């Protein structure tokens, strides 16, 4: 057994772990990172990046089909063919480039990276099972950044045709009939992509609405678009079983038991934290349904043991994991900091996209009087030139002083508005600040200024 000593040990090389390790090392902290799979974690390898690449491929194919069918935008092409193996190769190429980038970043930063599986011996010691044998690491500070994995449906384990998002992203051909269980963002992003690639998609959701974290007015646009892709949506419906031999999914609908045929069943009902296997029982941590509770320093109940990213309670998003990673790196390097972010932006890469930053309409109204203004993309020249003018931008401000509390949008490419939304809220801007900022014409961002103008004085095009 090899014995190593270090100041900081980071367990998990996803966005939380690699950002934390490289930042700490660049600030002079002696750092080891251990990763049991691939550097980049879920996000780079089987999450954010390949899913967005798949969505892009699907959109391109969908456009080409429209052009072949009806000369969309005056462009006539012959019937497009999908070479999905080539699409997959393109997607893998992006992932490989990004993973090499992370590997290089860690090297340049001076992080010692070990590929292996970590488990705690005690709050200062971790045993790593690596290909070259067992390694014992003694660390003054340890960061748990082990991420999450797809949750299974009770009684219907992942096997054969029942797959999780990781397997969905690795499919060699789009399935003929795809059933997606769960109308959260992962289920809808992948379901929409496969529908555009030619699959007959059915989405089954136990709740009575899609994307429960967004309000009805935002999701209504998505529902209309799902219907236009011929995606069947079954709300208020539970999956009760899977008959693999007959390829039929058994359902309990509001009208009673039902069945649908499916070649592949993508289960996207949430994610569970990766805490088992770490021997966390050796530590005195506080957990809630597997998530490790942390304070405003990402510190667990045990001194010197931190947790960041999907393994902690909160939105399971890469940018939150990275921000927590930065925070812990700064703390370990001796800086006095605490988690003081006002908001974590949430983006849904559906068609069209949704972005929400800060308080939702409901939360803001509960908190007190607020001024809410919206601007429709129907009045946006840029949206018209994109031939996609459904959707709107909303700004929610405190009534008394017009400080912006929340911003939401649904529409084409609105994920790119998330930066302006976050900046406005994090900087404590008032609607008047946004209203008096010149937004370039013609861009979708003009709708943000117009929504602000509607509260501050009057919209120019409202
Ligand atoms: P992870 O990225 O999960 O990394 C944890 C790492 O720890 C893994 O590499 C794992 O192998 C390693 N590990 C686990 N246990 C051990 C151990 N015992 N020893 C050593 N190593 C270990 N988020 C967004 O912000 N935007 C998106 O568009 C988006 N799209 C997504 C799409 C899909 C299909 C999925 C599944 C997720 C998506 N996410 C998205 C979520 C995002 O991927 C996660 O929030 C993010 O990866 C969490 O980062 P993390 O560092 O906490 O954990």
Short mmCIF file of C-alpha atoms and ligand atoms in Angstrom, two decimals:
data_model
loop_
_atom_site.label_atom_id
_atom_site.label_comp_id
_atom_site.label_asym_id
_atom_site.label_seq_id
_atom_site.Cartn_x
_atom_site.Cartn_y
_atom_site.Cartn_z
CA UNK A 1 0.00 0.00 0.00
CA UNK A 2 1.33 3.46 -0.98
CA UNK A 3 1.05 6.26 1.58
CA UNK A 4 0.55 9.87 0.45
CA UNK A 5 0.05 13.08 2.40
CA UNK A 6 -1.53 16.24 1.06
CA UNK A 7 -3.23 19.43 2.17
CA UNK A 8 -6.36 18.92 0.03
CA UNK A 9 -7.95 15.76 -1.33
CA UNK A 10 -10.87 16.16 -3.73
CA UNK A 11 -13.00 13.07 -4.37
CA UNK A 12 -14.70 13.27 -7.78
CA UNK A 13 -13.49 14.92 -10.97
CA UNK A 14 -16.78 16.44 -12.20
CA UNK A 15 -17.34 20.21 -12.61
CA UNK A 16 -17.39 20.68 -8.83
CA UNK A 17 -14.30 18.59 -8.13
CA UNK A 18 -12.03 19.61 -11.00
CA UNK A 19 -12.74 23.34 -10.57
CA UNK A 20 -12.07 23.08 -6.83
CA UNK A 21 -8.85 21.09 -7.26
CA UNK A 22 -7.34 23.19 -10.06
CA UNK A 23 -8.19 26.51 -8.38
CA UNK A 24 -6.78 25.39 -5.02
CA UNK A 25 -3.59 24.10 -6.65
CA UNK A 26 -3.12 27.35 -8.59
CA UNK A 27 -3.31 29.18 -5.27
CA UNK A 28 -0.45 27.05 -3.97
CA UNK A 29 -2.42 24.36 -2.09
CA UNK A 30 -0.91 20.87 -2.34
CA UNK A 31 -3.83 19.02 -3.99
CA UNK A 32 -4.74 15.46 -4.98
CA UNK A 33 -7.86 14.65 -7.00
CA UNK A 34 -9.26 11.13 -7.22
CA UNK A 35 -11.73 10.09 -9.92
CA UNK A 36 -13.09 6.61 -10.42
CA UNK A 37 -14.40 7.14 -13.94
CA UNK A 38 -13.62 9.89 -16.41
CA UNK A 39 -12.47 13.41 -15.60
CA UNK A 40 -15.25 15.89 -16.33
CA UNK A 41 -17.82 13.76 -14.49
CA UNK A 42 -21.45 13.51 -15.47
CA UNK A 43 -21.56 16.95 -17.08
CA UNK A 44 -18.85 16.52 -19.69
CA UNK A 45 -19.18 12.80 -20.34
CA UNK A 46 -22.86 11.86 -20.04
CA UNK A 47 -24.77 15.03 -19.16
CA UNK A 48 -24.75 18.69 -20.18
CA UNK A 49 -22.39 18.45 -23.13
CA UNK A 50 -23.47 15.30 -25.03
CA UNK A 51 -27.14 16.13 -24.44
CA UNK A 52 -26.73 19.59 -25.94
CA UNK A 53 -24.78 18.15 -28.87
CA UNK A 54 -27.59 15.64 -29.46
CA UNK A 55 -30.17 18.44 -29.31
CA UNK A 56 -28.16 20.35 -31.93
CA UNK A 57 -27.94 17.33 -34.26
CA UNK A 58 -31.67 16.71 -33.85
CA UNK A 59 -32.52 20.33 -34.66
CA UNK A 60 -30.34 20.28 -37.80
CA UNK A 61 -31.99 17.08 -38.99
CA UNK A 62 -35.44 18.44 -38.22
CA UNK A 63 -34.75 21.61 -40.24
CA UNK A 64 -33.43 19.59 -43.15
CA UNK A 65 -36.60 17.49 -43.09
CA UNK A 66 -38.74 20.62 -43.15
CA UNK A 67 -36.73 21.93 -46.07
CA UNK A 68 -37.19 18.63 -47.92
CA UNK A 69 -40.90 18.55 -47.13
CA UNK A 70 -42.00 22.10 -47.87
CA UNK A 71 -39.03 24.14 -49.02
CA UNK A 72 -38.85 25.82 -45.62
CA UNK A 73 -37.47 29.38 -45.97
CA UNK A 74 -37.10 28.84 -49.69
CA UNK A 75 -34.49 26.14 -49.23
CA UNK A 76 -35.19 22.93 -51.08
CA UNK A 77 -33.13 19.86 -50.30
CA UNK A 78 -33.67 16.24 -51.12
CA UNK A 79 -34.84 13.89 -48.35
CA UNK A 80 -32.11 14.02 -45.66
CA UNK A 81 -30.57 10.83 -44.33
CA UNK A 82 -29.45 10.41 -40.77
CA UNK A 83 -26.03 8.81 -40.32
CA UNK A 84 -26.41 8.54 -36.56
CA UNK A 85 -23.05 6.78 -36.14
CA UNK A 86 -21.40 9.87 -37.63
CA UNK A 87 -23.49 12.11 -35.36
CA UNK A 88 -22.37 10.05 -32.37
CA UNK A 89 -18.74 10.30 -33.50
CA UNK A 90 -19.08 14.10 -33.69
CA UNK A 91 -20.62 14.18 -30.19
CA UNK A 92 -17.86 11.93 -28.78
CA UNK A 93 -15.24 14.19 -30.37
CA UNK A 94 -16.55 17.19 -28.44
CA UNK A 95 -16.57 15.22 -25.19
CA UNK A 96 -13.01 13.97 -25.78
CA UNK A 97 -11.73 17.48 -26.51
CA UNK A 98 -13.30 18.83 -23.34
CA UNK A 99 -12.07 15.93 -21.18
CA UNK A 100 -8.51 16.46 -22.55
CA UNK A 101 -8.93 20.13 -21.68
CA UNK A 102 -9.74 19.23 -18.05
CA UNK A 103 -6.83 16.79 -17.91
CA UNK A 104 -4.48 19.51 -19.17
CA UNK A 105 -5.92 22.09 -16.78
CA UNK A 106 -5.33 19.82 -13.78
CA UNK A 107 -1.78 19.05 -14.95
CA UNK A 108 -0.93 22.70 -15.55
CA UNK A 109 -2.39 23.62 -12.17
CA UNK A 110 -0.14 21.10 -10.43
CA UNK A 111 -2.89 18.75 -9.22
CA UNK A 112 -1.89 15.13 -8.69
CA UNK A 113 -4.71 13.13 -10.30
CA UNK A 114 -5.30 9.51 -9.31
CA UNK A 115 -7.74 7.27 -11.17
CA UNK A 116 -9.39 5.02 -8.62
CA UNK A 117 -12.27 4.60 -6.21
CA UNK A 118 -12.12 6.39 -2.89
CA UNK A 119 -13.59 5.42 0.47
CA UNK A 120 -13.18 7.03 3.85
CA UNK A 121 -11.16 5.45 6.62
CA UNK A 122 -11.73 8.47 8.86
CA UNK A 123 -12.17 12.24 8.51
CA UNK A 124 -8.52 12.72 7.53
CA UNK A 125 -7.76 9.48 5.69
CA UNK A 126 -9.08 8.02 2.46
CA UNK A 127 -8.23 4.71 0.84
CA UNK A 128 -8.08 4.62 -2.94
CA UNK A 129 -8.42 1.42 -4.90
CA UNK A 130 -6.50 2.17 -8.08
CA UNK A 131 -5.37 0.02 -11.00
CA UNK A 132 -1.85 0.06 -9.56
CA UNK A 133 -2.97 -0.99 -6.10
CA UNK A 134 -4.19 0.54 -2.88
CA UNK A 135 -3.20 4.06 -1.93
CA UNK A 136 -3.74 5.61 1.49
CA UNK A 137 -4.09 9.39 1.38
CA UNK A 138 -3.76 11.48 4.55
CA UNK A 139 -5.31 14.93 3.94
CA UNK A 140 -5.86 17.97 6.10
CA UNK A 141 -9.00 18.86 4.13
CA UNK A 142 -11.24 16.59 2.07
CA UNK A 143 -13.90 17.60 -0.45
CA UNK A 144 -16.67 15.16 -1.38
CA UNK A 145 -17.68 15.93 -4.98
CA UNK A 146 -18.98 12.54 -6.03
CA UNK A 147 -22.04 13.78 -7.93
CA UNK A 148 -25.18 11.84 -8.71
CA UNK A 149 -26.68 9.08 -10.85
CA UNK A 150 -30.10 8.43 -12.38
CA UNK A 151 -32.82 7.24 -10.02
CA UNK A 152 -34.57 3.98 -10.88
CA UNK A 153 -38.31 3.47 -10.99
CA UNK A 154 -39.31 1.20 -8.10
CA UNK A 155 -39.76 -2.32 -9.45
CA UNK A 156 -38.42 -1.47 -12.92
CA UNK A 157 -34.62 -1.62 -12.75
CA UNK A 158 -32.35 -0.37 -15.52
CA UNK A 159 -31.84 -3.41 -17.76
CA UNK A 160 -32.33 -4.22 -21.43
CA UNK A 161 -34.76 -1.76 -22.99
CA UNK A 162 -35.20 0.20 -19.74
CA UNK A 163 -32.43 2.76 -19.80
CA UNK A 164 -31.20 5.92 -18.10
CA UNK A 165 -30.02 9.16 -19.73
CA UNK A 166 -26.44 7.85 -19.98
CA UNK A 167 -27.55 4.88 -22.06
CA UNK A 168 -29.94 7.10 -24.07
CA UNK A 169 -27.04 9.33 -25.08
CA UNK A 170 -25.11 6.24 -26.23
CA UNK A 171 -27.91 4.71 -28.34
CA UNK A 172 -26.62 3.56 -31.71
CA UNK A 173 -29.87 4.43 -33.50
CA UNK A 174 -32.90 6.45 -32.46
CA UNK A 175 -35.51 3.96 -31.19
CA UNK A 176 -38.65 3.55 -33.26
CA UNK A 177 -40.94 3.95 -30.22
CA UNK A 178 -39.46 5.71 -27.21
CA UNK A 179 -41.34 6.03 -23.92
CA UNK A 180 -39.90 8.72 -21.64
CA UNK A 181 -40.88 8.41 -18.00
CA UNK A 182 -40.61 11.81 -16.32
CA UNK A 183 -41.35 15.26 -17.78
CA UNK A 184 -38.52 17.06 -16.03
CA UNK A 185 -35.87 18.86 -18.05
CA UNK A 186 -33.75 15.77 -18.81
CA UNK A 187 -36.74 13.73 -20.03
CA UNK A 188 -38.11 16.56 -22.17
CA UNK A 189 -34.74 17.60 -23.64
CA UNK A 190 -33.92 14.04 -24.71
CA UNK A 191 -37.50 13.16 -25.66
CA UNK A 192 -37.74 16.19 -27.95
CA UNK A 193 -34.37 15.43 -29.53
CA UNK A 194 -35.34 11.84 -30.33
CA UNK A 195 -38.72 12.97 -31.70
CA UNK A 196 -36.86 15.27 -34.10
CA UNK A 197 -34.62 12.36 -35.06
CA UNK A 198 -37.66 10.30 -36.04
CA UNK A 199 -38.66 8.37 -32.90
CA UNK A 200 -42.32 8.16 -31.97
CA UNK A 201 -42.08 9.59 -28.44
CA UNK A 202 -44.53 9.24 -25.56
CA UNK A 203 -43.88 11.12 -22.31
CA UNK A 204 -45.42 9.80 -19.11
CA UNK A 205 -45.54 12.03 -16.04
CA UNK A 206 -47.07 11.26 -12.65
CA UNK A 207 -47.73 14.93 -11.84
CA UNK A 208 -50.43 16.90 -13.60
CA UNK A 209 -47.93 19.19 -15.33
CA UNK A 210 -44.58 19.21 -17.07
CA UNK A 211 -41.47 20.93 -15.68
CA UNK A 212 -42.96 21.55 -12.22
CA UNK A 213 -40.36 24.17 -11.21
CA UNK A 214 -41.61 26.58 -13.90
CA UNK A 215 -45.02 28.28 -13.96
CA UNK A 216 -47.81 27.37 -16.36
CA UNK A 217 -47.37 30.39 -18.61
CA UNK A 218 -43.75 29.40 -19.30
CA UNK A 219 -44.44 25.72 -19.85
CA UNK A 220 -47.55 26.23 -22.00
CA UNK A 221 -45.28 27.20 -24.89
CA UNK A 222 -43.31 23.96 -24.49
CA UNK A 223 -46.49 21.87 -24.32
CA UNK A 224 -47.72 23.32 -27.60
CA UNK A 225 -44.38 22.59 -29.22
CA UNK A 226 -44.30 18.98 -27.88
CA UNK A 227 -47.65 18.43 -29.59
CA UNK A 228 -46.27 19.87 -32.84
CA UNK A 229 -43.52 17.20 -32.75
CA UNK A 230 -46.24 14.57 -32.38
CA UNK A 231 -45.07 13.75 -28.84
CA UNK A 232 -47.86 12.15 -26.81
CA UNK A 233 -48.02 13.46 -23.28
CA UNK A 234 -49.71 11.47 -20.50
CA UNK A 235 -50.01 13.56 -17.35
CA UNK A 236 -51.26 12.28 -14.00
CA UNK A 237 -50.09 8.85 -15.15
CA UNK A 238 -47.95 6.36 -13.21
CA UNK A 239 -45.88 3.56 -14.69
CA UNK A 240 -46.84 0.35 -12.91
CA UNK A 241 -44.81 -2.22 -14.80
CA UNK A 242 -42.81 -3.18 -17.86
CA UNK A 243 -43.50 -6.27 -19.93
CA UNK A 244 -40.16 -6.68 -21.72
CA UNK A 245 -41.28 -9.71 -23.75
CA UNK A 246 -44.28 -7.94 -25.24
CA UNK A 247 -42.45 -4.55 -25.17
CA UNK A 248 -45.36 -2.92 -23.36
CA UNK A 249 -45.32 -0.34 -20.60
CA UNK A 250 -48.10 -0.70 -18.05
CA UNK A 251 -49.70 2.51 -16.85
CA UNK A 252 -52.20 3.74 -14.30
CA UNK A 253 -53.89 6.72 -15.96
CA UNK A 254 -56.60 8.98 -14.47
CA UNK A 255 -59.06 6.89 -16.54
CA UNK A 256 -57.73 3.56 -15.23
CA UNK A 257 -55.10 0.99 -16.27
CA UNK A 258 -53.62 1.28 -19.77
CA UNK A 259 -50.65 0.04 -21.83
CA UNK A 260 -48.44 1.49 -24.51
CA UNK A 261 -45.93 -0.23 -26.79
CA UNK A 262 -42.31 0.90 -26.58
CA UNK A 263 -38.98 -0.39 -27.89
CA UNK A 264 -37.02 1.68 -25.39
CA UNK A 265 -38.04 3.15 -22.05
CA UNK A 266 -36.01 6.12 -20.88
CA UNK A 267 -36.46 6.60 -17.15
CA UNK A 268 -35.76 10.22 -16.21
CA UNK A 269 -37.45 10.55 -12.83
CA UNK A 270 -34.66 12.34 -10.99
CA UNK A 271 -31.15 11.73 -9.73
CA UNK A 272 -29.76 10.35 -6.49
CA UNK A 273 -26.52 11.43 -4.80
CA UNK A 274 -23.46 9.16 -5.05
CA UNK A 275 -22.75 8.61 -1.38
CA UNK A 276 -22.89 4.85 -1.04
CA UNK A 277 -19.54 3.12 -1.33
CA UNK A 278 -17.73 6.07 0.25
CA UNK A 279 -18.02 4.48 3.72
CA UNK A 280 -19.59 7.69 5.01
CA UNK A 281 -20.64 5.81 8.12
CA UNK A 282 -17.01 6.27 9.24
CA UNK A 283 -17.75 10.01 9.46
CA UNK A 284 -20.16 12.00 11.55
CA UNK A 285 -22.05 13.68 8.68
CA UNK A 286 -25.63 14.83 8.51
CA UNK A 287 -27.52 13.60 5.48
CA UNK A 288 -31.02 14.06 4.13
CA UNK A 289 -32.20 11.32 1.75
CA UNK A 290 -28.55 10.71 0.89
CA UNK A 291 -27.68 14.37 0.26
CA UNK A 292 -24.87 15.66 2.49
CA UNK A 293 -25.94 18.72 4.49
CA UNK A 294 -23.48 21.62 4.37
CA UNK A 295 -23.29 25.14 5.82
CA UNK A 296 -22.60 28.41 3.95
CA UNK A 297 -18.93 27.33 3.66
CA UNK A 298 -19.88 23.99 2.06
CA UNK A 299 -18.53 22.49 5.27
CA UNK A 300 -20.17 19.32 6.53
CA UNK A 301 -20.80 18.68 10.21
CA UNK A 302 -17.21 17.37 10.41
CA UNK A 303 -14.42 19.96 10.48
CA UNK A 304 -12.21 19.82 7.41
CA UNK A 305 -14.68 17.74 5.38
CA UNK A 306 -16.53 19.68 2.68
CA UNK A 307 -19.17 18.60 0.16
CA UNK A 308 -20.06 20.29 -3.13
CA UNK A 309 -22.21 19.77 -6.21
CA UNK A 310 -24.97 17.23 -6.81
CA UNK A 311 -24.14 15.40 -3.60
CA UNK A 312 -25.44 18.37 -1.58
CA UNK A 313 -29.05 19.60 -1.34
CA UNK A 314 -29.98 22.20 -3.97
CA UNK A 315 -30.34 22.44 -7.74
CA UNK A 316 -28.36 19.64 -9.41
CA UNK A 317 -26.61 21.86 -11.95
CA UNK A 318 -23.03 22.04 -13.14
CA UNK A 319 -22.63 25.79 -12.59
CA UNK A 320 -23.73 25.47 -8.96
CA UNK A 321 -21.16 22.68 -8.46
CA UNK A 322 -18.45 24.87 -10.03
CA UNK A 323 -19.34 27.89 -7.89
CA UNK A 324 -19.20 25.74 -4.76
CA UNK A 325 -15.87 24.31 -5.95
CA UNK A 326 -14.44 27.83 -6.29
CA UNK A 327 -15.68 28.73 -2.82
CA UNK A 328 -14.08 25.73 -1.13
CA UNK A 329 -10.80 26.23 -2.99
CA UNK A 330 -10.68 29.83 -1.75
CA UNK A 331 -11.46 28.76 1.82
CA UNK A 332 -8.78 26.06 1.83
CA UNK A 333 -6.30 28.59 0.42
CA UNK A 334 -7.01 30.78 3.43
CA UNK A 335 -9.52 33.30 2.10
CA UNK A 336 -12.48 34.29 4.21
CA UNK A 337 -15.56 33.57 2.08
CA UNK A 338 -19.07 32.19 2.34
CA UNK A 339 -21.84 31.18 -0.07
CA UNK A 340 -23.56 34.50 -0.79
CA UNK A 341 -25.02 33.95 -4.26
CA UNK A 342 -28.51 35.38 -4.66
CA UNK A 343 -29.49 32.98 -7.40
CA UNK A 344 -28.54 29.88 -9.38
CA UNK A 345 -29.79 30.23 -12.97
CA UNK A 346 -31.86 27.34 -14.30
CA UNK A 347 -32.04 26.62 -18.02
CA UNK A 348 -34.11 24.07 -19.82
CA UNK A 349 -32.82 23.29 -23.32
CA UNK A 350 -36.22 22.25 -24.59
CA UNK A 351 -37.74 23.63 -27.80
CA UNK A 352 -38.07 26.50 -27.20
CA UNK A 353 -35.77 27.05 -24.23
CA UNK A 354 -36.72 28.27 -20.76
CA UNK A 355 -34.50 30.27 -18.43
CA UNK A 356 -35.33 31.31 -14.90
CA UNK A 357 -33.16 33.28 -12.50
CA UNK A 358 -34.05 34.46 -9.01
CA UNK A 359 -37.56 34.38 -7.59
CA UNK A 360 -40.37 32.81 -9.55
CA UNK A 361 -43.58 34.75 -9.99
CA UNK A 362 -45.23 32.73 -7.22
CA UNK A 363 -42.30 33.17 -4.79
CA UNK A 364 -42.13 36.92 -5.44
CA UNK A 365 -45.88 37.39 -4.92
CA UNK A 366 -45.65 35.44 -1.66
CA UNK A 367 -42.76 37.67 -0.54
CA UNK A 368 -44.71 40.92 -1.01
CA UNK A 369 -45.91 43.45 -3.55
CA UNK A 370 -44.10 43.28 -6.84
CA UNK A 371 -44.18 44.85 -10.28
CA UNK A 372 -44.27 42.27 -13.06
CA UNK A 373 -43.78 43.10 -16.71
CA UNK A 374 -43.58 40.86 -19.75
CA UNK A 375 -42.57 41.43 -23.34
CA UNK A 376 -43.64 39.04 -26.05
CA UNK A 377 -41.24 37.83 -28.73
CA UNK A 378 -44.12 38.38 -31.18
CA UNK A 379 -43.05 42.04 -31.16
CA UNK A 380 -39.35 41.19 -31.54
CA UNK A 381 -37.83 41.71 -34.98
CA UNK A 382 -35.01 39.32 -34.16
CA UNK A 383 -37.42 36.55 -33.12
CA UNK A 384 -39.24 37.02 -36.43
CA UNK A 385 -36.00 36.69 -38.38
CA UNK A 386 -35.41 33.42 -36.54
CA UNK A 387 -38.93 32.38 -37.54
CA UNK A 388 -39.67 31.57 -33.91
CA UNK A 389 -41.60 34.32 -32.18
CA UNK A 390 -43.41 32.28 -29.53
CA UNK A 391 -42.51 33.12 -25.96
CA UNK A 392 -41.75 36.12 -23.80
CA UNK A 393 -39.42 37.73 -21.28
CA UNK A 394 -40.63 38.50 -17.76
CA UNK A 395 -39.09 40.78 -15.16
CA UNK A 396 -40.26 40.69 -11.55
CA UNK A 397 -39.25 43.65 -9.40
CA UNK A 398 -39.97 44.77 -5.86
CA UNK A 399 -42.85 47.25 -6.06
CA UNK A 400 -41.32 49.75 -3.63
CA UNK A 401 -37.90 50.31 -5.24
CA UNK A 402 -37.98 48.30 -8.51
CA UNK A 403 -35.02 46.11 -7.48
CA UNK A 404 -35.13 43.07 -9.77
CA UNK A 405 -36.00 39.87 -7.90
CA UNK A 406 -36.58 37.43 -10.72
CA UNK A 407 -36.30 37.12 -14.50
CA UNK A 408 -37.70 34.42 -16.73
CA UNK A 409 -37.98 33.81 -20.43
CA UNK A 410 -39.25 31.18 -22.81
CA UNK A 411 -38.33 31.39 -26.45
CA UNK A 412 -35.71 30.56 -29.07
CA UNK A 413 -32.15 30.50 -27.72
CA UNK A 414 -33.09 32.28 -24.49
CA UNK A 415 -30.46 30.25 -22.60
CA UNK A 416 -28.06 32.96 -23.78
CA UNK A 417 -30.06 35.58 -21.85
CA UNK A 418 -29.22 33.82 -18.58
CA UNK A 419 -25.99 35.83 -18.20
CA UNK A 420 -27.79 39.18 -18.31
CA UNK A 421 -30.49 37.88 -15.96
CA UNK A 422 -27.93 36.62 -13.42
CA UNK A 423 -25.85 39.77 -13.63
CA UNK A 424 -28.88 42.00 -13.05
CA UNK A 425 -30.03 40.03 -10.02
CA UNK A 426 -26.59 39.40 -8.52
CA UNK A 427 -25.67 43.09 -8.89
CA UNK A 428 -28.98 44.18 -7.33
CA UNK A 429 -29.98 46.23 -10.39
CA UNK A 430 -33.28 48.08 -10.63
CA UNK A 431 -35.49 47.81 -13.70
CA UNK A 432 -34.50 51.39 -14.52
CA UNK A 433 -30.85 50.23 -14.87
CA UNK A 434 -31.82 47.60 -17.44
CA UNK A 435 -34.27 49.97 -19.15
CA UNK A 436 -31.59 52.62 -19.61
CA UNK A 437 -28.98 50.20 -20.98
CA UNK A 438 -28.81 50.18 -24.78
CA UNK A 439 -29.41 46.64 -26.04
CA UNK A 440 -28.15 45.92 -29.55
CA UNK A 441 -30.67 45.73 -32.37
CA UNK A 442 -31.81 43.30 -33.63
CA UNK A 443 -31.25 40.87 -30.76
CA UNK A 444 -33.54 38.86 -28.53
CA UNK A 445 -32.07 40.76 -25.59
CA UNK A 446 -34.04 43.85 -26.67
CA UNK A 447 -37.06 42.05 -25.21
CA UNK A 448 -35.35 42.27 -21.80
CA UNK A 449 -34.94 46.03 -22.15
CA UNK A 450 -38.53 46.36 -23.40
CA UNK A 451 -39.86 44.41 -20.41
CA UNK A 452 -37.83 46.70 -18.13
CA UNK A 453 -39.09 49.79 -19.94
CA UNK A 454 -42.65 48.58 -19.41
CA UNK A 455 -42.12 48.85 -15.64
CA UNK A 456 -39.79 51.87 -15.65
CA UNK A 457 -41.73 54.11 -18.04
CA UNK A 458 -43.23 52.63 -21.17
CA UNK A 459 -42.14 49.99 -23.66
CA UNK A 460 -40.94 51.36 -27.00
CA UNK A 461 -42.60 48.56 -28.92
CA UNK A 462 -45.20 47.30 -26.47
P1 LIG B 1 -20.50 14.81 -11.31
O1 LIG B 1 -20.39 15.57 -12.54
O2 LIG B 1 -21.53 13.73 -11.24
O3 LIG B 1 -19.06 14.21 -11.00
C1 LIG B 1 -18.84 13.36 -9.91
C2 LIG B 1 -17.65 12.48 -10.21
O4 LIG B 1 -17.30 11.76 -9.03
C3 LIG B 1 -17.93 11.43 -11.28
O5 LIG B 1 -17.02 11.56 -12.33
C4 LIG B 1 -17.78 10.09 -10.55
O6 LIG B 1 -17.18 9.10 -11.37
C5 LIG B 1 -16.86 10.47 -9.39
N1 LIG B 1 -16.98 9.59 -8.22
C6 LIG B 1 -18.13 9.17 -7.62
N2 LIG B 1 -17.84 8.40 -6.56
C7 LIG B 1 -16.50 8.31 -6.49
C8 LIG B 1 -15.60 7.65 -5.61
N3 LIG B 1 -16.02 6.92 -4.57
N4 LIG B 1 -14.26 7.75 -5.84
C9 LIG B 1 -13.80 8.49 -6.90
N5 LIG B 1 -14.61 9.14 -7.75
C10 LIG B 1 -15.93 9.06 -7.55
N6 LIG B 1 -26.40 20.64 -15.61
C11 LIG B 1 -26.36 21.89 -16.09
O7 LIG B 1 -25.95 22.82 -15.36
N7 LIG B 1 -26.75 22.17 -17.38
C12 LIG B 1 -27.20 21.19 -18.21
O8 LIG B 1 -27.55 21.47 -19.36
C13 LIG B 1 -27.25 19.86 -17.73
N8 LIG B 1 -27.67 18.85 -18.52
C14 LIG B 1 -27.67 17.58 -18.04
C15 LIG B 1 -28.09 16.55 -18.87
C16 LIG B 1 -28.11 15.25 -18.42
C17 LIG B 1 -28.56 14.15 -19.35
C18 LIG B 1 -27.67 14.96 -17.09
C19 LIG B 1 -27.65 13.55 -16.58
C20 LIG B 1 -27.24 15.97 -16.26
C21 LIG B 1 -27.24 17.29 -16.71
N9 LIG B 1 -26.83 18.35 -15.90
C22 LIG B 1 -26.82 19.63 -16.38
C23 LIG B 1 -26.45 18.13 -14.48
C24 LIG B 1 -24.92 18.15 -14.32
O9 LIG B 1 -24.35 17.16 -15.13
C25 LIG B 1 -24.55 17.93 -12.86
O10 LIG B 1 -25.24 18.87 -12.06
C26 LIG B 1 -23.06 18.09 -12.63
O11 LIG B 1 -22.34 17.18 -13.40
C27 LIG B 1 -22.74 17.89 -11.16
O12 LIG B 1 -21.36 18.02 -10.97
P2 LIG B 1 -20.63 17.29 -9.76
O13 LIG B 1 -19.21 17.72 -9.83
O14 LIG B 1 -21.37 17.52 -8.50
O15 LIG B 1 -20.77 15.73 -10.04
#
